[in-house]
Short mmCIF file of C-alpha atoms in Angstrom, two decimals:
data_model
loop_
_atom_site.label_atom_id
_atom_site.label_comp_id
_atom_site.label_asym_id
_atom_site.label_seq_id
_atom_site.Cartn_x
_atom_site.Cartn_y
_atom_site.Cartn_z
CA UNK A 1 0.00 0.00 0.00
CA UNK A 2 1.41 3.21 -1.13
CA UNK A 3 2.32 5.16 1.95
CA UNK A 4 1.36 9.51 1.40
CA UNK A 5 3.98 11.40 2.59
CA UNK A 6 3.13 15.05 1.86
CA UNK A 7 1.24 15.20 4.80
CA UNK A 8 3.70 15.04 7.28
CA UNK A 9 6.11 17.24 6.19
CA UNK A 10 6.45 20.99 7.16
CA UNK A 11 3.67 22.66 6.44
CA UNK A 12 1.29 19.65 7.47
CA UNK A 13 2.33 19.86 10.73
CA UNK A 14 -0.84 20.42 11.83
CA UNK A 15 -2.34 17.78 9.75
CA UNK A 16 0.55 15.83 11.29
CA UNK A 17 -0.28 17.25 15.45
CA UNK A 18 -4.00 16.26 14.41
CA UNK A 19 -3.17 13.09 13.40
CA UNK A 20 -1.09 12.70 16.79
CA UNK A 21 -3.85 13.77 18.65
CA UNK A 22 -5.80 11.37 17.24
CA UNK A 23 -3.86 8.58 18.02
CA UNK A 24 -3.54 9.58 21.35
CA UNK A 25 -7.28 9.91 22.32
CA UNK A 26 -8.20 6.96 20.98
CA UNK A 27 -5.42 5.23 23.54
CA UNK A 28 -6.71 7.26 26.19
CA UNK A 29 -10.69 5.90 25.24
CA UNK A 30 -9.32 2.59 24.99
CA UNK A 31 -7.97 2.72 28.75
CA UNK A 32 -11.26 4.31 30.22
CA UNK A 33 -13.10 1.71 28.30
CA UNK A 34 -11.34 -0.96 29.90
CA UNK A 35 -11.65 0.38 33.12
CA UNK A 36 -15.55 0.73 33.07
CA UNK A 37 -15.68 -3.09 31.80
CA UNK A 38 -13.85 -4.04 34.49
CA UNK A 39 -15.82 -2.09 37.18
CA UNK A 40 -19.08 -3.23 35.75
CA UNK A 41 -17.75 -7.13 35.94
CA UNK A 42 -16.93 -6.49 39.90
CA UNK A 43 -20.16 -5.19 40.08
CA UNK A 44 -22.55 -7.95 38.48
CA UNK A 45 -19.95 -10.63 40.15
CA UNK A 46 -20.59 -9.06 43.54
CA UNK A 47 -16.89 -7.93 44.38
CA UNK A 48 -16.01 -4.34 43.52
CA UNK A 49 -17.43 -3.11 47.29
CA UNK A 50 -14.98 -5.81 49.13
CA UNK A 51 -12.84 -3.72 50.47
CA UNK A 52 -15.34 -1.55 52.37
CA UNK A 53 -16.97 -3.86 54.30
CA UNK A 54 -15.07 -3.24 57.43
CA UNK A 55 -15.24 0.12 58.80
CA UNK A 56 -13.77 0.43 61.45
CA UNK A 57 -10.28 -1.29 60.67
CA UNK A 58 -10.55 1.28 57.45
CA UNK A 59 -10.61 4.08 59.66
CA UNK A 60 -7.76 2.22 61.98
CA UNK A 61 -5.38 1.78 59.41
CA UNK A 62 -5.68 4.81 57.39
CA UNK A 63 -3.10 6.14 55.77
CA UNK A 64 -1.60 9.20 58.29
CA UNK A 65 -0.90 12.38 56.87
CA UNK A 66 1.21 14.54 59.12
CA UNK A 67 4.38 15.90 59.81
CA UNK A 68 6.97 13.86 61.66
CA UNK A 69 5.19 11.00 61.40
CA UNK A 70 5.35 8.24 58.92
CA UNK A 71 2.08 6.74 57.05
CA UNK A 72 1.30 4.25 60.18
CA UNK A 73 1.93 7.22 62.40
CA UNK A 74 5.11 6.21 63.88
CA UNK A 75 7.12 9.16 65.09
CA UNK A 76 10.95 8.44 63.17
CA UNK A 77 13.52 8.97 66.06
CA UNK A 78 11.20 8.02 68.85
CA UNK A 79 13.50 5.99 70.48
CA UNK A 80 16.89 8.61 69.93
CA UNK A 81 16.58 10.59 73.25
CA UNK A 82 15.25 7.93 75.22
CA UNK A 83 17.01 6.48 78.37
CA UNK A 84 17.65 2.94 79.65
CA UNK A 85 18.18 1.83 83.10
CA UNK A 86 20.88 -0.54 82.64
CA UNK A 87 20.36 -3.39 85.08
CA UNK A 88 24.21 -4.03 86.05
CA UNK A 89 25.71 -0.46 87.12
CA UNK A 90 21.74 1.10 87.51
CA UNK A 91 23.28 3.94 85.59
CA UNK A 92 20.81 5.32 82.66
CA UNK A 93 22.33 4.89 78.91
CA UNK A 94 21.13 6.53 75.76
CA UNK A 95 19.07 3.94 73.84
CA UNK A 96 21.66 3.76 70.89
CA UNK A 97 24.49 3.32 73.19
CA UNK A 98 23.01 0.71 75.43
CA UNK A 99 23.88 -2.18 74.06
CA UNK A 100 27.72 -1.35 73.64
CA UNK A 101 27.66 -0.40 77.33
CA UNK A 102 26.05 -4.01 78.36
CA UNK A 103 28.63 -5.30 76.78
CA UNK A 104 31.30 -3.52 78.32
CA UNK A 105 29.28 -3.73 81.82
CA UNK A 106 28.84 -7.52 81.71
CA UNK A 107 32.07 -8.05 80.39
CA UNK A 108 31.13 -10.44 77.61
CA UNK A 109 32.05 -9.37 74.32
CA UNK A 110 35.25 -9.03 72.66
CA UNK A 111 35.71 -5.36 73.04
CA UNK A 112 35.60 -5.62 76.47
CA UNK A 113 38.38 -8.34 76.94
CA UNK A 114 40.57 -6.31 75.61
CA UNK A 115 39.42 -3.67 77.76
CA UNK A 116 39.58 -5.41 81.05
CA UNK A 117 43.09 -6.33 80.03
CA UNK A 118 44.41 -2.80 79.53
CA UNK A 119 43.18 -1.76 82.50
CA UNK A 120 44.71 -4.73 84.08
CA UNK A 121 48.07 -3.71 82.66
CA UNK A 122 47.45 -0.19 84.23
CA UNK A 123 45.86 -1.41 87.70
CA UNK A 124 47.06 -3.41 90.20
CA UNK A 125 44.07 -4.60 92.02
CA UNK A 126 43.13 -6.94 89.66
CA UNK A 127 43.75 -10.58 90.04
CA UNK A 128 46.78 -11.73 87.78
CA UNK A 129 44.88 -15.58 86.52
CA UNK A 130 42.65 -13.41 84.98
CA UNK A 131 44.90 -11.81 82.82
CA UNK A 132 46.97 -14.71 82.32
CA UNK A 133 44.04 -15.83 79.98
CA UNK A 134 43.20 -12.62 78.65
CA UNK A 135 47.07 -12.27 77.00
CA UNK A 136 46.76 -15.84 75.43
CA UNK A 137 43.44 -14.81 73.72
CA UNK A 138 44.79 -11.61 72.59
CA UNK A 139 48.15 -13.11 71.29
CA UNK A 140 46.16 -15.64 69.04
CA UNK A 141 43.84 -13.08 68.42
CA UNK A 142 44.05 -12.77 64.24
CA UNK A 143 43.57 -8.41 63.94
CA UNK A 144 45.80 -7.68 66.69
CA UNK A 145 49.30 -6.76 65.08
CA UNK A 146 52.12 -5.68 66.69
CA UNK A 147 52.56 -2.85 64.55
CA UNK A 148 49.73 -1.65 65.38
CA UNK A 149 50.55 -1.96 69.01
CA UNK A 150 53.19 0.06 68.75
CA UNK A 151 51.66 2.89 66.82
CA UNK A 152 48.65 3.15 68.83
CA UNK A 153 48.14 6.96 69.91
CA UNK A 154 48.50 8.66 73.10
CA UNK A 155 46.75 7.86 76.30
CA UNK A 156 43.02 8.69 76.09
CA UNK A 157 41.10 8.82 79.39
CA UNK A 158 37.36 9.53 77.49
CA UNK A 159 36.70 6.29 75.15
CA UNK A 160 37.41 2.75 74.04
CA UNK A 161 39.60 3.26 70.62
CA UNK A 162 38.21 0.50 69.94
CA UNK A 163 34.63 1.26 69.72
CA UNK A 164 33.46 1.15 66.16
CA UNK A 165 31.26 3.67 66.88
CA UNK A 166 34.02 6.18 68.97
CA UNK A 167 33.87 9.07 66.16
CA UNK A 168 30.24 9.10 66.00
CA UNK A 169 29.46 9.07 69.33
CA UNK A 170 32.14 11.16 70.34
CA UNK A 171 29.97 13.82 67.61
CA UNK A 172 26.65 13.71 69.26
CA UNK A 173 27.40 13.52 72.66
CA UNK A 174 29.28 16.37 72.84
CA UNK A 175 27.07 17.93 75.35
CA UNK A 176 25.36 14.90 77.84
CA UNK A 177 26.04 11.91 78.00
CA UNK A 178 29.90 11.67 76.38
CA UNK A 179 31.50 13.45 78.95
CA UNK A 180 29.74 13.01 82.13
CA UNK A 181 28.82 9.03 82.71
CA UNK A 182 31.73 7.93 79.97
CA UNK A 183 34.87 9.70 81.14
CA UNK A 184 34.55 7.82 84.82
CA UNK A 185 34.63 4.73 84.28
CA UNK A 186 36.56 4.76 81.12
CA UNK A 187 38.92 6.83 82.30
CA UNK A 188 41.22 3.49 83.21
CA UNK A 189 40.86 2.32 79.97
CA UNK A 190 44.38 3.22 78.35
CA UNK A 191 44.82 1.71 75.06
CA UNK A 192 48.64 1.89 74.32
CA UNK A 193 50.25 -0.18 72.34
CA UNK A 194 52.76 -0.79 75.63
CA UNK A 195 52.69 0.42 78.59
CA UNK A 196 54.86 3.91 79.69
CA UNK A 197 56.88 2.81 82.20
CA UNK A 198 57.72 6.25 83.51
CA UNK A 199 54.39 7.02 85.18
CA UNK A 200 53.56 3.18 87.04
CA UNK A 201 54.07 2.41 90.24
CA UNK A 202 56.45 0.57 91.84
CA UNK A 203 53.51 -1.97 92.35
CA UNK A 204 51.93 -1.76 88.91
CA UNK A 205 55.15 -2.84 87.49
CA UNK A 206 55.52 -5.52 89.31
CA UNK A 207 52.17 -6.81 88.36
CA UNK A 208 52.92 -6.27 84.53
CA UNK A 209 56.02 -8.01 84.69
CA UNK A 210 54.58 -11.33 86.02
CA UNK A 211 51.93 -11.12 83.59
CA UNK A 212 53.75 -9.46 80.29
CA UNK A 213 56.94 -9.94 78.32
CA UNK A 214 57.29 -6.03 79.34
CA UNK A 215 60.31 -5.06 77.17
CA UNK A 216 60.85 -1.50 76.52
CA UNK A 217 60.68 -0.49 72.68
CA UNK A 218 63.27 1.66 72.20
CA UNK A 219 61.00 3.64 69.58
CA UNK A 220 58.06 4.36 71.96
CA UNK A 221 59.94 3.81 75.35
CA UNK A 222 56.91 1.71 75.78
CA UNK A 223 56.66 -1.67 77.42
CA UNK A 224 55.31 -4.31 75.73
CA UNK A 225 52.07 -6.04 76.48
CA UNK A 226 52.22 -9.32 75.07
CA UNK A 227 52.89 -12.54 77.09
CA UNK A 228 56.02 -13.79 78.23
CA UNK A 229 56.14 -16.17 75.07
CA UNK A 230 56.15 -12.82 72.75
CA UNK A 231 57.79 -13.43 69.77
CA UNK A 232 59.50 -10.20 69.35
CA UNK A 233 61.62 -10.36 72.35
CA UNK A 234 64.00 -12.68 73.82
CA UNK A 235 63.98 -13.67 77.76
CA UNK A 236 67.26 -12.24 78.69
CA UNK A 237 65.64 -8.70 77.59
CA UNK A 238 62.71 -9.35 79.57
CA UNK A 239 65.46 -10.16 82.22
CA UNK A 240 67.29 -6.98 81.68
CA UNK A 241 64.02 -5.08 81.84
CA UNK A 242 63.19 -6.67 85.15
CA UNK A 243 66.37 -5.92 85.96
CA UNK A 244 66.10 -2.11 85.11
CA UNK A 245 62.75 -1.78 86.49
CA UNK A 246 62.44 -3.86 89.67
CA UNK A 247 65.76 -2.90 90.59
CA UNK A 248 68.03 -5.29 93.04
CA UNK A 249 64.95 -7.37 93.83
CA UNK A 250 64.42 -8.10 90.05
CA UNK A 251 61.56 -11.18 90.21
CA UNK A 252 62.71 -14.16 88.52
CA UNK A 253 60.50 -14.63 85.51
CA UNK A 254 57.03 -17.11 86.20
CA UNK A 255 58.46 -19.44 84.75
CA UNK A 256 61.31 -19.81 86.83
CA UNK A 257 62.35 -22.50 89.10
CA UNK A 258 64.16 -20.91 91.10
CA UNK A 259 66.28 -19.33 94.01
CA UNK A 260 68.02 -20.85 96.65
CA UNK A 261 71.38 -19.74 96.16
CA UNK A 262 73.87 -18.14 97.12
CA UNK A 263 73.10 -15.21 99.42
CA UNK A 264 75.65 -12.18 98.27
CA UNK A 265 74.80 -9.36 99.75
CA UNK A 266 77.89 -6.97 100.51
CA UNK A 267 77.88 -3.85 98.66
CA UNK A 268 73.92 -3.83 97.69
CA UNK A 269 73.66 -0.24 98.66
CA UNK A 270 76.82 0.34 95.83
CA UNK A 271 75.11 -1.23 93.73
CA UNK A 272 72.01 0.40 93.64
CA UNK A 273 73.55 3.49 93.04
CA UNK A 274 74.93 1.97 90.49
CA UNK A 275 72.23 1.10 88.84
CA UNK A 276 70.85 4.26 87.43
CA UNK A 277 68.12 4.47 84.67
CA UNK A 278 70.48 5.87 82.30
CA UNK A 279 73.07 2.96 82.84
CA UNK A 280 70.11 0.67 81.21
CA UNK A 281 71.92 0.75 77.30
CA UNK A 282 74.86 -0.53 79.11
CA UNK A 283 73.30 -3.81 80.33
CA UNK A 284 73.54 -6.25 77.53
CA UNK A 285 71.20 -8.97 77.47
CA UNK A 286 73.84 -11.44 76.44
CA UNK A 287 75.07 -12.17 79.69
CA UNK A 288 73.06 -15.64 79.43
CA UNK A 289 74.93 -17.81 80.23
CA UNK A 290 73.05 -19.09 82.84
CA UNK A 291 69.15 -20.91 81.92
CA UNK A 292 66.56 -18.21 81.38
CA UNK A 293 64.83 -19.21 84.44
CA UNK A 294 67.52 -18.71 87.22
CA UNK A 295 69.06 -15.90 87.99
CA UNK A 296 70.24 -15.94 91.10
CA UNK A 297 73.11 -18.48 90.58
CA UNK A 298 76.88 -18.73 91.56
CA UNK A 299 77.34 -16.57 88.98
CA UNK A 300 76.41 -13.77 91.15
CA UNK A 301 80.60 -13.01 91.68
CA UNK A 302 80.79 -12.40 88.20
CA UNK A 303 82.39 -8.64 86.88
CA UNK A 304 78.84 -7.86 85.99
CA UNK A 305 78.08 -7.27 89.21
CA UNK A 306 75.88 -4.58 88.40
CA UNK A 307 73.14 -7.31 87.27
CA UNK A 308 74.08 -11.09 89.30
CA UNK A 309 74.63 -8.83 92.38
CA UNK A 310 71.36 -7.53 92.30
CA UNK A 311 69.88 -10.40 91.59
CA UNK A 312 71.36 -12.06 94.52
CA UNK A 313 70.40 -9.60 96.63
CA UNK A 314 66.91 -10.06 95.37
CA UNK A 315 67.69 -13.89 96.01
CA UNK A 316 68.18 -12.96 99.36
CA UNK A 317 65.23 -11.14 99.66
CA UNK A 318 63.22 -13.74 98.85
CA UNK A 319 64.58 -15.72 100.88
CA UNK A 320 61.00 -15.53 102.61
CA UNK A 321 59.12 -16.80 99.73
CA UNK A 322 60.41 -19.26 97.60
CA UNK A 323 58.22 -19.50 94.84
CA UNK A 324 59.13 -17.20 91.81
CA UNK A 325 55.93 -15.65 91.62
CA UNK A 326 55.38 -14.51 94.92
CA UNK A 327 58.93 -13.44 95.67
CA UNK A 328 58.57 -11.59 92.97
CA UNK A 329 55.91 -9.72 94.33
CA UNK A 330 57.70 -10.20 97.49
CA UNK A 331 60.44 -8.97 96.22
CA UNK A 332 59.58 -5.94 94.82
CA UNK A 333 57.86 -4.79 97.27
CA UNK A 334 60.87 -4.26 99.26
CA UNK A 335 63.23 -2.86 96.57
CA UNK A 336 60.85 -0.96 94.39
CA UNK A 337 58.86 1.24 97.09
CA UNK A 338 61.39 4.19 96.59
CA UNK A 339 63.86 2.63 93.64
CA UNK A 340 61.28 4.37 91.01
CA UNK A 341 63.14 7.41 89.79
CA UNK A 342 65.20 7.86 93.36
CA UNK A 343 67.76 5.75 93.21
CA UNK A 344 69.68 7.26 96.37
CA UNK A 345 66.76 6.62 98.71
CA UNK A 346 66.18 3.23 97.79
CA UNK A 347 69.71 2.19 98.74
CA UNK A 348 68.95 2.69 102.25
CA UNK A 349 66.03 1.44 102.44
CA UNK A 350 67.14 -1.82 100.87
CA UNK A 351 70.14 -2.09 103.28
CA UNK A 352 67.61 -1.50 106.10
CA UNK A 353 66.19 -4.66 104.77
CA UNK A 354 69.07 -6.93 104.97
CA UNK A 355 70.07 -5.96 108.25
CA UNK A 356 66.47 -7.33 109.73
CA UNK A 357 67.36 -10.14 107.57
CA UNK A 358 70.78 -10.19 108.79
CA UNK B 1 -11.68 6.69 -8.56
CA UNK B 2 -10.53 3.89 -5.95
CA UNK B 3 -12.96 2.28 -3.10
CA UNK B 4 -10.96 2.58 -0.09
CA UNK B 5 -13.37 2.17 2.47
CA UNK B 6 -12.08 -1.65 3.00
CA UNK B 7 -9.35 -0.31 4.73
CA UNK B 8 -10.77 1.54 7.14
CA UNK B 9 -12.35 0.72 10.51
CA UNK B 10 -15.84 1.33 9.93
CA UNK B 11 -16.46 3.79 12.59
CA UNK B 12 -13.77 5.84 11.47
CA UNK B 13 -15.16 7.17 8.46
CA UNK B 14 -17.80 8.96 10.00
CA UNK B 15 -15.58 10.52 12.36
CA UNK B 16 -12.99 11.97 9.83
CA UNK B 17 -16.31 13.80 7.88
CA UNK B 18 -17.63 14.98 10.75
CA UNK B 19 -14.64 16.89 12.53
CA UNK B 20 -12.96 18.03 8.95
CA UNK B 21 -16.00 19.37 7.75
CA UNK B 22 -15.51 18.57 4.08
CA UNK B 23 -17.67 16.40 1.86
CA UNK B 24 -16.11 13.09 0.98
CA UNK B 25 -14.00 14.10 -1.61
CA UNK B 26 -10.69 12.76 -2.73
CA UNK B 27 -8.60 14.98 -0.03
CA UNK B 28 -10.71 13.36 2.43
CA UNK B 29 -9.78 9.96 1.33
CA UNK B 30 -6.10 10.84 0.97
CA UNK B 31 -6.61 11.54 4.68
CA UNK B 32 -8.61 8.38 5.43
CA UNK B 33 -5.76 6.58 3.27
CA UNK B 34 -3.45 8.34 5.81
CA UNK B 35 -5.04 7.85 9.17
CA UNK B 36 -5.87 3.93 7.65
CA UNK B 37 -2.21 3.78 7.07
CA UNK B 38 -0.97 5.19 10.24
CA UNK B 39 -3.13 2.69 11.89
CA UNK B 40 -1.75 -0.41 10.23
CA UNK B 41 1.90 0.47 10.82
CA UNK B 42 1.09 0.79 14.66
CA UNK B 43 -0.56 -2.38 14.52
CA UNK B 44 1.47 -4.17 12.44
CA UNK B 45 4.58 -3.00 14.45
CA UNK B 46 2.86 -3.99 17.86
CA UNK B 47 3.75 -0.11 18.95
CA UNK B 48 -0.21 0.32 19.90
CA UNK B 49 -0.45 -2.20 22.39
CA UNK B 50 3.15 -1.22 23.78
CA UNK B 51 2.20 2.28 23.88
CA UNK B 52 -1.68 1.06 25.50
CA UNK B 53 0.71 -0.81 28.23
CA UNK B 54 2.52 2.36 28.66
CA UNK B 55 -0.61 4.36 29.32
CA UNK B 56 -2.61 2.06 31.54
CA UNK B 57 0.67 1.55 33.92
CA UNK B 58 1.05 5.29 34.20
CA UNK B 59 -2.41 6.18 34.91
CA UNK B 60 -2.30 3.59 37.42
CA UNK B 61 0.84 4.82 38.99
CA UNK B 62 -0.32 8.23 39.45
CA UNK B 63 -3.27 7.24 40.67
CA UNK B 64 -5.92 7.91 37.75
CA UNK B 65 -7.20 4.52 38.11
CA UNK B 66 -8.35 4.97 41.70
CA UNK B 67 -9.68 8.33 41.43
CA UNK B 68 -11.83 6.93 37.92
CA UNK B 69 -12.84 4.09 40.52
CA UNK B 70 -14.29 6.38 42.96
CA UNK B 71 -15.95 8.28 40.66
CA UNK B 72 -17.60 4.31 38.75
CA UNK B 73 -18.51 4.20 42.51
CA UNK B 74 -20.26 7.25 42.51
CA UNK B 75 -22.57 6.46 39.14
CA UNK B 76 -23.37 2.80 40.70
CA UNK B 77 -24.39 4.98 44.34
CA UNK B 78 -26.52 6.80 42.24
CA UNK B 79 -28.15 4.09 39.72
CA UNK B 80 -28.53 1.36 41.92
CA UNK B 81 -26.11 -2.00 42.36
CA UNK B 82 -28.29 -4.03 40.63
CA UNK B 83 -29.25 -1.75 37.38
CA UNK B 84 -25.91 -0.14 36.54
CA UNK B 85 -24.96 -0.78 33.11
CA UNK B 86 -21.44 -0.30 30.99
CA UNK B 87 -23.08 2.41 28.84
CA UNK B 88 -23.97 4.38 32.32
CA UNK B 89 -20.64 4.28 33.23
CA UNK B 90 -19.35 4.45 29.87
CA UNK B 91 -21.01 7.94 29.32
CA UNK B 92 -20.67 8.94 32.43
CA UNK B 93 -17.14 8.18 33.25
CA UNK B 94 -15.03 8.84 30.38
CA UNK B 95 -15.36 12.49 29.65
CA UNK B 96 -14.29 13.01 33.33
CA UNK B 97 -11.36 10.29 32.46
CA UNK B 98 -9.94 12.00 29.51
CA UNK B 99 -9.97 15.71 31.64
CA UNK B 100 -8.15 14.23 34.53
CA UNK B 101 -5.02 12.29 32.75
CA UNK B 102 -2.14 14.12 34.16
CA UNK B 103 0.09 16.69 32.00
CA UNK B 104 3.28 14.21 32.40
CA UNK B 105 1.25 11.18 31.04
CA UNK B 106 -0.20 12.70 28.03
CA UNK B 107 3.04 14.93 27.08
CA UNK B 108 5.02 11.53 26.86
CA UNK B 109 2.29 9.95 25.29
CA UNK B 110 1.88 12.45 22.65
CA UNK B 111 6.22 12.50 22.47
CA UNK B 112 5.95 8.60 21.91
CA UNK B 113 3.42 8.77 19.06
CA UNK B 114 5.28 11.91 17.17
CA UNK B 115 8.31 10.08 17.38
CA UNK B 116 6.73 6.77 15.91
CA UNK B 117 5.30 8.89 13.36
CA UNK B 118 8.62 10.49 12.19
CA UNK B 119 9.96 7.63 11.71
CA UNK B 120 7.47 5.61 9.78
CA UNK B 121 5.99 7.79 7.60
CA UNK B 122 8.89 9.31 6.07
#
């Protein structure tokens, strides 16, 4: 069939916008057609009123129409500024934040391991089992690097670096609830990638040592955190770092079997002056001759008096306790009191010790 | 002279008199040849029952269809369940229909049909 095509070109375009419009009203027919047959069907076949039989739930699930509210009426944030009682420390939580803080509060979780054992490495009234465990899991624990130990950032007393959630809660609660019920109790909660030795006690130390490798990085002057069975370091610098740290009564490692030796005493209060923090570069960790675990041997005459002499003298210290953890704490509890950054008075007092002994 | 009525639809003869106001004469059958032909090509091509697709599922989605129903339900309110008939709602319905098709729908309607046009007929 011979198509025209005058029509539609450029001065038909009305005969062309006709033609269009046409088209289109006879689609627009053909849909309002179809509707009407298909009311008229529901009709005659009894179902086009179906949905209208039941009032009332119409009116109870209409479709809502206001501000702030969503089309079943549920206000959005309803729950944002609302307050829970939490049932461990009674304290009340922001809804959003209540669940981290039960987990931190019970103490189940893995966050909160971690946490507890921080704060372990930074208090001293916490039992040392405990944390025994606690390093194992960490050590295996696949995202922990040491790297990452060691870069960690400075002290924070506010929050958990470790909260996923730290930057965005750290935004909103700028004003409330941030500061007020999260810098208490997280205050203890120093995440360092070691420890600063400078600013422990003579006590905390002590703890750490039994529990941690504890060898100072010389990058970070940091101790290290990880078990005695860290990698990174070898036992005679966890010796020399007991050594450093503790003092004349250094604590034999836990895993010693140890003391009962030789009992040199004589020039202990020397010695400790002696044993300065700056002469710490000096001890070399190679004097290891002897097993890891004893360090209180016959070797004590040796020129390095500096380090067997002190250890005897810690031998003979713990001469009351002969277990190597205890005397440890035993131990250090006698030498470290004043050793801390006063060398001078802790001489006397240490002498003062061996004459009761004496 | 050539006998073209065969090719229309028989309803649309009548139409094309009435609104062009001319007396069948041969321009009116070059249009009736036109319109017949227009009409083939969208059939043939299947583009009317794509572009009746298009239009239902728009209406629908803005929400034609429901306001139409309410207004079906109207008529039956008024004639009775039992006695309502398609021409009552027919008549009644569709001039209301065709006034409240939204500007969007009919704009791309219209656009869809121009461009089919363009490019068939030349």
């Amino acid at each position: 069939m011979k198509m025209e095509e005058k029509p539609l070109s450029g001065p038909d375009n009305t005969r062309l916008e006709a033609l269009i419009q046409d088209v289109y009203s006879e689609l627009v027919e053909d849909a309002c057609l179809g509707l009407c047959f298909e009311v008229h069907r529901a009709v005659k076949q009894g179902y086009f009123f179906l949905d209208e039989t039941d009032q009332d739930s119409i009116k109870e699930f209409e479709i809502v129409d206001q501000p702030g509210v969503d089309i079943f009426g549920q206000v959005f944030n309803q729950w944002k500024n609302k307050e829970c009682e939490c049932p461990n420390c009674k304290r009340l939580i922001a809804a959003s934040r209540f669940a981290p803080h039960l987990e931190k509060c019970l103490g189940m979780g893995r966050n909160s391991s971690r946490i507890a054992n921080r704060r372990l490495a930074t208090n001293n009234n916490i039992s040392k089992s405990e944390s025994d465990q606690e390093d194992n899991d960490d050590l295996n624990d696949n995202d922990w690097s040491y790297g990452a130990e060691k870069k960690a950032k400075k002290r924070r007393p506010d929050k958990n670096q470790n909260s996923p959630r730290r930057s965005k809660s750290l935004k909103h609660k700028n004003g409330e609830l941030g500061t007020s019920l999260s810098s208490d109790p997280y205050k203890q909660y120093n995440y360092n990638a070691g420890i600063s030795y400078e600013s422990l006690g003579p006590n905390e130390i002590r703890s750490l040592l039994t529990t941690q490798c504890g060898v100072i990085s010389e990058h970070t002057k940091r101790m290290c955190t990880r078990s005695h069975r860290c990698p990174q370091h070898t036992d005679d610098q966890r010796r020399a770092i007991r050594l450093f740290l503790l003092g004349p009564s250094v604590p034999t490692l836990p895993d010693a079997d140890v003391e009962g030796d030789s009992f040199d005493i004589p020039n202990g209060q020397a010695l400790l002056s002696r044993l300065q923090w700056e002469d710490f570069p000096d001890v070399s960790p190679t004097d290891s001759a002897s097993s890891k675990a004893s360090t209180n041997h016959s070797d004590s005459k040796r020129p390095k008096k500096k380090k067997r002499l002190d250890l005897s003298l810690n031998s003979g210290g713990g001469g009351v306790n002969m277990t190597g953890v205890s005397s440890s704490s035993c131990q250090s509890n006698i030498s470290l009191s004043t050793k801390k950054k006063k060398p001078k008075t802790a001489a006397p007092s240490v002498s003062s010790i061996y004459d009761e002994l004496n | 002279m050539v006998v073209v009525f065969s090719l229309f639809d028989a309803d649309r003869l009548p139409n094309l008199a009435r609104r062009s106001g001319i007396s069948p004469t041969n321009t009116m059958n070059k249009e009736a040849r036109l319109k017949a032909s227009i009409n083939q090509k969208l059939t043939e091509t299947g583009e009317r029952d794509r572009l009746k697709e298009l239009l239902r599922a728009k209406l629908t989605e803005c929400g034609w269809k429901d306001q139409m129903k309410a207004q079906c339900k109207d008529v039956i309110k008024q004639k009775g369940l039992e006695h309502v008939t398609v021409e009552d709602l027919v008549v009644e319905v569709t001039p209301k229909g065709r006034a409240l098709v939204p500007d969007s729908v009919k704009k791309e309607l219209l656009q869809r049909i121009r461009a089919f046009l363009t490019q068939h007929a030349s």
